[in-house]
Amino acid sequence: MAAEATNPIERWTATRRVALVVSILKGATSVAEAARMHGLTVAEVEDWREKFLLGAENALRSRPRDEEALNGNSSATSLPSGVERRRRSERSKRPVSSASGHSGPSVPRSSAVTMG
């Protein structure tokens, strides 16, 4: 990537971003060094690295999530981190309260027995 330092990259294609992120993951350069060398912000490079890792994780899933979920265009804004997994787990354990205020099992009104 030494040649790229003398000739600034005007357009960061996906291929170029992947090459930069892979060099960071291999330890050939640091995020700060890559950002400084290419006139980017550390936040930009970290964002590329995070997106790359999310995409890689999704690619290795037995049931990959759709692209909208990965891009944040749906209610599942990202692949769950450890913290988000714990939050979801805690939410699923909470009792669901009904409109009547009790949290016991609900009985549909249509199945109520009427005396006639």
PDB file of N, CA and C in Angstrom, residues 47-92:
ATOM      1  N   ASP A  47     -15.685   2.135  11.219  1.00  0.00           N
ATOM      2  CA  ASP A  47     -16.997   1.784  10.682  1.00  0.00           C
ATOM      3  C   ASP A  47     -16.860   0.726   9.587  1.00  0.00           C
ATOM      4  N   TRP A  48     -15.888   0.900   8.691  1.00  0.00           N
ATOM      5  CA  TRP A  48     -15.649  -0.092   7.641  1.00  0.00           C
ATOM      6  C   TRP A  48     -15.290  -1.438   8.251  1.00  0.00           C
ATOM      7  N   ARG A  49     -14.434  -1.424   9.272  1.00  0.00           N
ATOM      8  CA  ARG A  49     -14.018  -2.666   9.916  1.00  0.00           C
ATOM      9  C   ARG A  49     -15.218  -3.353  10.561  1.00  0.00           C
ATOM     10  N   GLU A  50     -16.052  -2.586  11.257  1.00  0.00           N
ATOM     11  CA  GLU A  50     -17.232  -3.153  11.915  1.00  0.00           C
ATOM     12  C   GLU A  50     -18.199  -3.755  10.895  1.00  0.00           C
ATOM     13  N   LYS A  51     -18.456  -3.030   9.807  1.00  0.00           N
ATOM     14  CA  LYS A  51     -19.344  -3.547   8.759  1.00  0.00           C
ATOM     15  C   LYS A  51     -18.782  -4.812   8.136  1.00  0.00           C
ATOM     16  N   PHE A  52     -17.471  -4.831   7.925  1.00  0.00           N
ATOM     17  CA  PHE A  52     -16.807  -6.005   7.355  1.00  0.00           C
ATOM     18  C   PHE A  52     -17.005  -7.215   8.268  1.00  0.00           C
ATOM     19  N   LEU A  53     -16.779  -7.023   9.558  1.00  0.00           N
ATOM     20  CA  LEU A  53     -16.908  -8.124  10.507  1.00  0.00           C
ATOM     21  C   LEU A  53     -18.358  -8.592  10.638  1.00  0.00           C
ATOM     22  N   LEU A  54     -19.311  -7.661  10.602  1.00  0.00           N
ATOM     23  CA  LEU A  54     -20.723  -8.048  10.642  1.00  0.00           C
ATOM     24  C   LEU A  54     -21.098  -8.865   9.414  1.00  0.00           C
ATOM     25  N   GLY A  55     -20.629  -8.436   8.264  1.00  0.00           N
ATOM     26  CA  GLY A  55     -20.901  -9.168   7.030  1.00  0.00           C
ATOM     27  C   GLY A  55     -20.264 -10.538   7.032  1.00  0.00           C
ATOM     28  N   ALA A  56     -19.055 -10.632   7.567  1.00  0.00           N
ATOM     29  CA  ALA A  56     -18.368 -11.921   7.639  1.00  0.00           C
ATOM     30  C   ALA A  56     -19.107 -12.863   8.575  1.00  0.00           C
ATOM     31  N   GLU A  57     -19.544 -12.335   9.715  1.00  0.00           N
ATOM     32  CA  GLU A  57     -20.295 -13.166  10.662  1.00  0.00           C
ATOM     33  C   GLU A  57     -21.584 -13.660  10.014  1.00  0.00           C
ATOM     34  N   ASN A  58     -22.271 -12.773   9.323  1.00  0.00           N
ATOM     35  CA  ASN A  58     -23.516 -13.146   8.668  1.00  0.00           C
ATOM     36  C   ASN A  58     -23.279 -14.195   7.584  1.00  0.00           C
ATOM     37  N   ALA A  59     -22.189 -14.053   6.846  1.00  0.00           N
ATOM     38  CA  ALA A  59     -21.879 -15.002   5.773  1.00  0.00           C
ATOM     39  C   ALA A  59     -21.641 -16.409   6.314  1.00  0.00           C
ATOM     40  N   LEU A  60     -21.179 -16.514   7.542  1.00  0.00           N
ATOM     41  CA  LEU A  60     -20.887 -17.817   8.133  1.00  0.00           C
ATOM     42  C   LEU A  60     -22.072 -18.409   8.898  1.00  0.00           C
ATOM     43  N   ARG A  61     -23.163 -17.696   8.964  1.00  0.00           N
ATOM     44  CA  ARG A  61     -24.362 -18.223   9.638  1.00  0.00           C
ATOM     45  C   ARG A  61     -25.007 -19.312   8.782  1.00  0.00           C
ATOM     46  N   SER A  62     -25.642 -20.256   9.447  1.00  0.00           N
ATOM     47  CA  SER A  62     -26.366 -21.281   8.698  1.00  0.00           C
ATOM     48  C   SER A  62     -27.633 -20.702   8.076  1.00  0.00           C
ATOM     49  N   ARG A  63     -28.169 -19.635   8.697  1.00  0.00           N
ATOM     50  CA  ARG A  63     -29.331 -18.935   8.162  1.00  0.00           C
ATOM     51  C   ARG A  63     -29.013 -17.442   8.136  1.00  0.00           C
ATOM     52  N   PRO A  64     -28.330 -16.967   7.090  1.00  0.00           N
ATOM     53  CA  PRO A  64     -27.938 -15.548   7.034  1.00  0.00           C
ATOM     54  C   PRO A  64     -29.138 -14.623   7.101  1.00  0.00           C
ATOM     55  N   ARG A  65     -28.916 -13.494   7.747  1.00  0.00           N
ATOM     56  CA  ARG A  65     -29.961 -12.469   7.819  1.00  0.00           C
ATOM     57  C   ARG A  65     -30.009 -11.725   6.503  1.00  0.00           C
ATOM     58  N   ASP A  66     -31.150 -11.131   6.218  1.00  0.00           N
ATOM     59  CA  ASP A  66     -31.266 -10.401   4.960  1.00  0.00           C
ATOM     60  C   ASP A  66     -30.494  -9.094   5.007  1.00  0.00           C
ATOM     61  N   GLU A  67     -30.280  -8.522   3.859  1.00  0.00           N
ATOM     62  CA  GLU A  67     -29.472  -7.311   3.732  1.00  0.00           C
ATOM     63  C   GLU A  67     -30.075  -6.129   4.476  1.00  0.00           C
ATOM     64  N   GLU A  68     -31.412  -6.033   4.497  1.00  0.00           N
ATOM     65  CA  GLU A  68     -32.058  -4.921   5.199  1.00  0.00           C
ATOM     66  C   GLU A  68     -31.737  -4.943   6.684  1.00  0.00           C
ATOM     67  N   ALA A  69     -31.736  -6.134   7.271  1.00  0.00           N
ATOM     68  CA  ALA A  69     -31.428  -6.243   8.697  1.00  0.00           C
ATOM     69  C   ALA A  69     -29.996  -5.818   8.970  1.00  0.00           C
ATOM     70  N   LEU A  70     -29.091  -6.140   8.062  1.00  0.00           N
ATOM     71  CA  LEU A  70     -27.690  -5.758   8.235  1.00  0.00           C
ATOM     72  C   LEU A  70     -27.481  -4.261   8.074  1.00  0.00           C
ATOM     73  N   ASN A  71     -28.242  -3.635   7.192  1.00  0.00           N
ATOM     74  CA  ASN A  71     -28.079  -2.211   6.920  1.00  0.00           C
ATOM     75  C   ASN A  71     -28.863  -1.322   7.869  1.00  0.00           C
ATOM     76  N   GLY A  72     -29.649  -1.916   8.753  1.00  0.00           N
ATOM     77  CA  GLY A  72     -30.403  -1.116   9.705  1.00  0.00           C
ATOM     78  C   GLY A  72     -31.709  -0.598   9.163  1.00  0.00           C
ATOM     79  N   ASN A  73     -32.226  -1.188   8.086  1.00  0.00           N
ATOM     80  CA  ASN A  73     -33.476  -0.723   7.499  1.00  0.00           C
ATOM     81  C   ASN A  73     -34.689  -1.458   8.036  1.00  0.00           C
ATOM     82  N   SER A  74     -34.506  -2.270   9.064  1.00  0.00           N
ATOM     83  CA  SER A  74     -35.635  -2.961   9.676  1.00  0.00           C
ATOM     84  C   SER A  74     -35.495  -2.860  11.180  1.00  0.00           C
ATOM     85  N   SER A  75     -36.384  -3.525  11.897  1.00  0.00           N
ATOM     86  CA  SER A  75     -36.327  -3.448  13.350  1.00  0.00           C
ATOM     87  C   SER A  75     -35.083  -4.131  13.903  1.00  0.00           C
ATOM     88  N   ALA A  76     -34.533  -5.100  13.189  1.00  0.00           N
ATOM     89  CA  ALA A  76     -33.277  -5.725  13.612  1.00  0.00           C
ATOM     90  C   ALA A  76     -32.146  -4.911  13.022  1.00  0.00           C
ATOM     91  N   THR A  77     -31.685  -3.909  13.758  1.00  0.00           N
ATOM     92  CA  THR A  77     -30.750  -2.943  13.197  1.00  0.00           C
ATOM     93  C   THR A  77     -29.364  -3.503  12.987  1.00  0.00           C
ATOM     94  N   SER A  78     -28.989  -4.530  13.696  1.00  0.00           N
ATOM     95  CA  SER A  78     -27.671  -5.107  13.492  1.00  0.00           C
ATOM     96  C   SER A  78     -27.656  -6.502  14.056  1.00  0.00           C
ATOM     97  N   LEU A  79     -26.596  -7.203  13.750  1.00  0.00           N
ATOM     98  CA  LEU A  79     -26.437  -8.511  14.353  1.00  0.00           C
ATOM     99  C   LEU A  79     -26.216  -8.300  15.835  1.00  0.00           C
ATOM    100  N   PRO A  80     -26.833  -9.111  16.678  1.00  0.00           N
ATOM    101  CA  PRO A  80     -26.762  -8.837  18.108  1.00  0.00           C
ATOM    102  C   PRO A  80     -25.370  -9.036  18.693  1.00  0.00           C
ATOM    103  N   SER A  81     -24.933  -8.072  19.442  1.00  0.00           N
ATOM    104  CA  SER A  81     -23.689  -8.208  20.180  1.00  0.00           C
ATOM    105  C   SER A  81     -24.010  -8.966  21.448  1.00  0.00           C
ATOM    106  N   GLY A  82     -23.021  -9.266  22.249  1.00  0.00           N
ATOM    107  CA  GLY A  82     -23.259  -9.956  23.505  1.00  0.00           C
ATOM    108  C   GLY A  82     -24.213  -9.194  24.384  1.00  0.00           C
ATOM    109  N   VAL A  83     -24.074  -7.877  24.434  1.00  0.00           N
ATOM    110  CA  VAL A  83     -24.943  -7.045  25.265  1.00  0.00           C
ATOM    111  C   VAL A  83     -26.372  -7.108  24.741  1.00  0.00           C
ATOM    112  N   GLU A  84     -26.538  -6.965  23.424  1.00  0.00           N
ATOM    113  CA  GLU A  84     -27.878  -6.982  22.849  1.00  0.00           C
ATOM    114  C   GLU A  84     -28.516  -8.354  23.021  1.00  0.00           C
ATOM    115  N   ARG A  85     -27.751  -9.434  22.894  1.00  0.00           N
ATOM    116  CA  ARG A  85     -28.297 -10.778  23.113  1.00  0.00           C
ATOM    117  C   ARG A  85     -28.831 -10.909  24.531  1.00  0.00           C
ATOM    118  N   ARG A  86     -28.075 -10.383  25.517  1.00  0.00           N
ATOM    119  CA  ARG A  86     -28.520 -10.453  26.906  1.00  0.00           C
ATOM    120  C   ARG A  86     -29.807  -9.647  27.097  1.00  0.00           C
ATOM    121  N   ARG A  87     -29.881  -8.460  26.497  1.00  0.00           N
ATOM    122  CA  ARG A  87     -31.089  -7.638  26.618  1.00  0.00           C
ATOM    123  C   ARG A  87     -32.299  -8.375  26.056  1.00  0.00           C
ATOM    124  N   ARG A  88     -32.122  -8.962  24.874  1.00  0.00           N
ATOM    125  CA  ARG A  88     -33.234  -9.690  24.256  1.00  0.00           C
ATOM    126  C   ARG A  88     -33.643 -10.873  25.117  1.00  0.00           C
ATOM    127  N   SER A  89     -32.668 -11.556  25.685  1.00  0.00           N
ATOM    128  CA  SER A  89     -32.947 -12.698  26.542  1.00  0.00           C
ATOM    129  C   SER A  89     -33.726 -12.256  27.774  1.00  0.00           C
ATOM    130  N   GLU A  90     -33.310 -11.138  28.383  1.00  0.00           N
ATOM    131  CA  GLU A  90     -34.004 -10.622  29.565  1.00  0.00           C
ATOM    132  C   GLU A  90     -35.429 -10.208  29.227  1.00  0.00           C
ATOM    133  N   ARG A  91     -35.614  -9.578  28.075  1.00  0.00           N
ATOM    134  CA  ARG A  91     -36.956  -9.158  27.666  1.00  0.00           C
ATOM    135  C   ARG A  91     -37.875 -10.357  27.452  1.00  0.00           C
ATOM    136  N   SER A  92     -37.323 -11.448  26.889  1.00  0.00           N
ATOM    137  CA  SER A  92     -38.160 -12.605  26.598  1.00  0.00           C
ATOM    138  C   SER A  92     -38.577 -13.331  27.866  1.00  0.00           C
TER     139      SER A  92
END
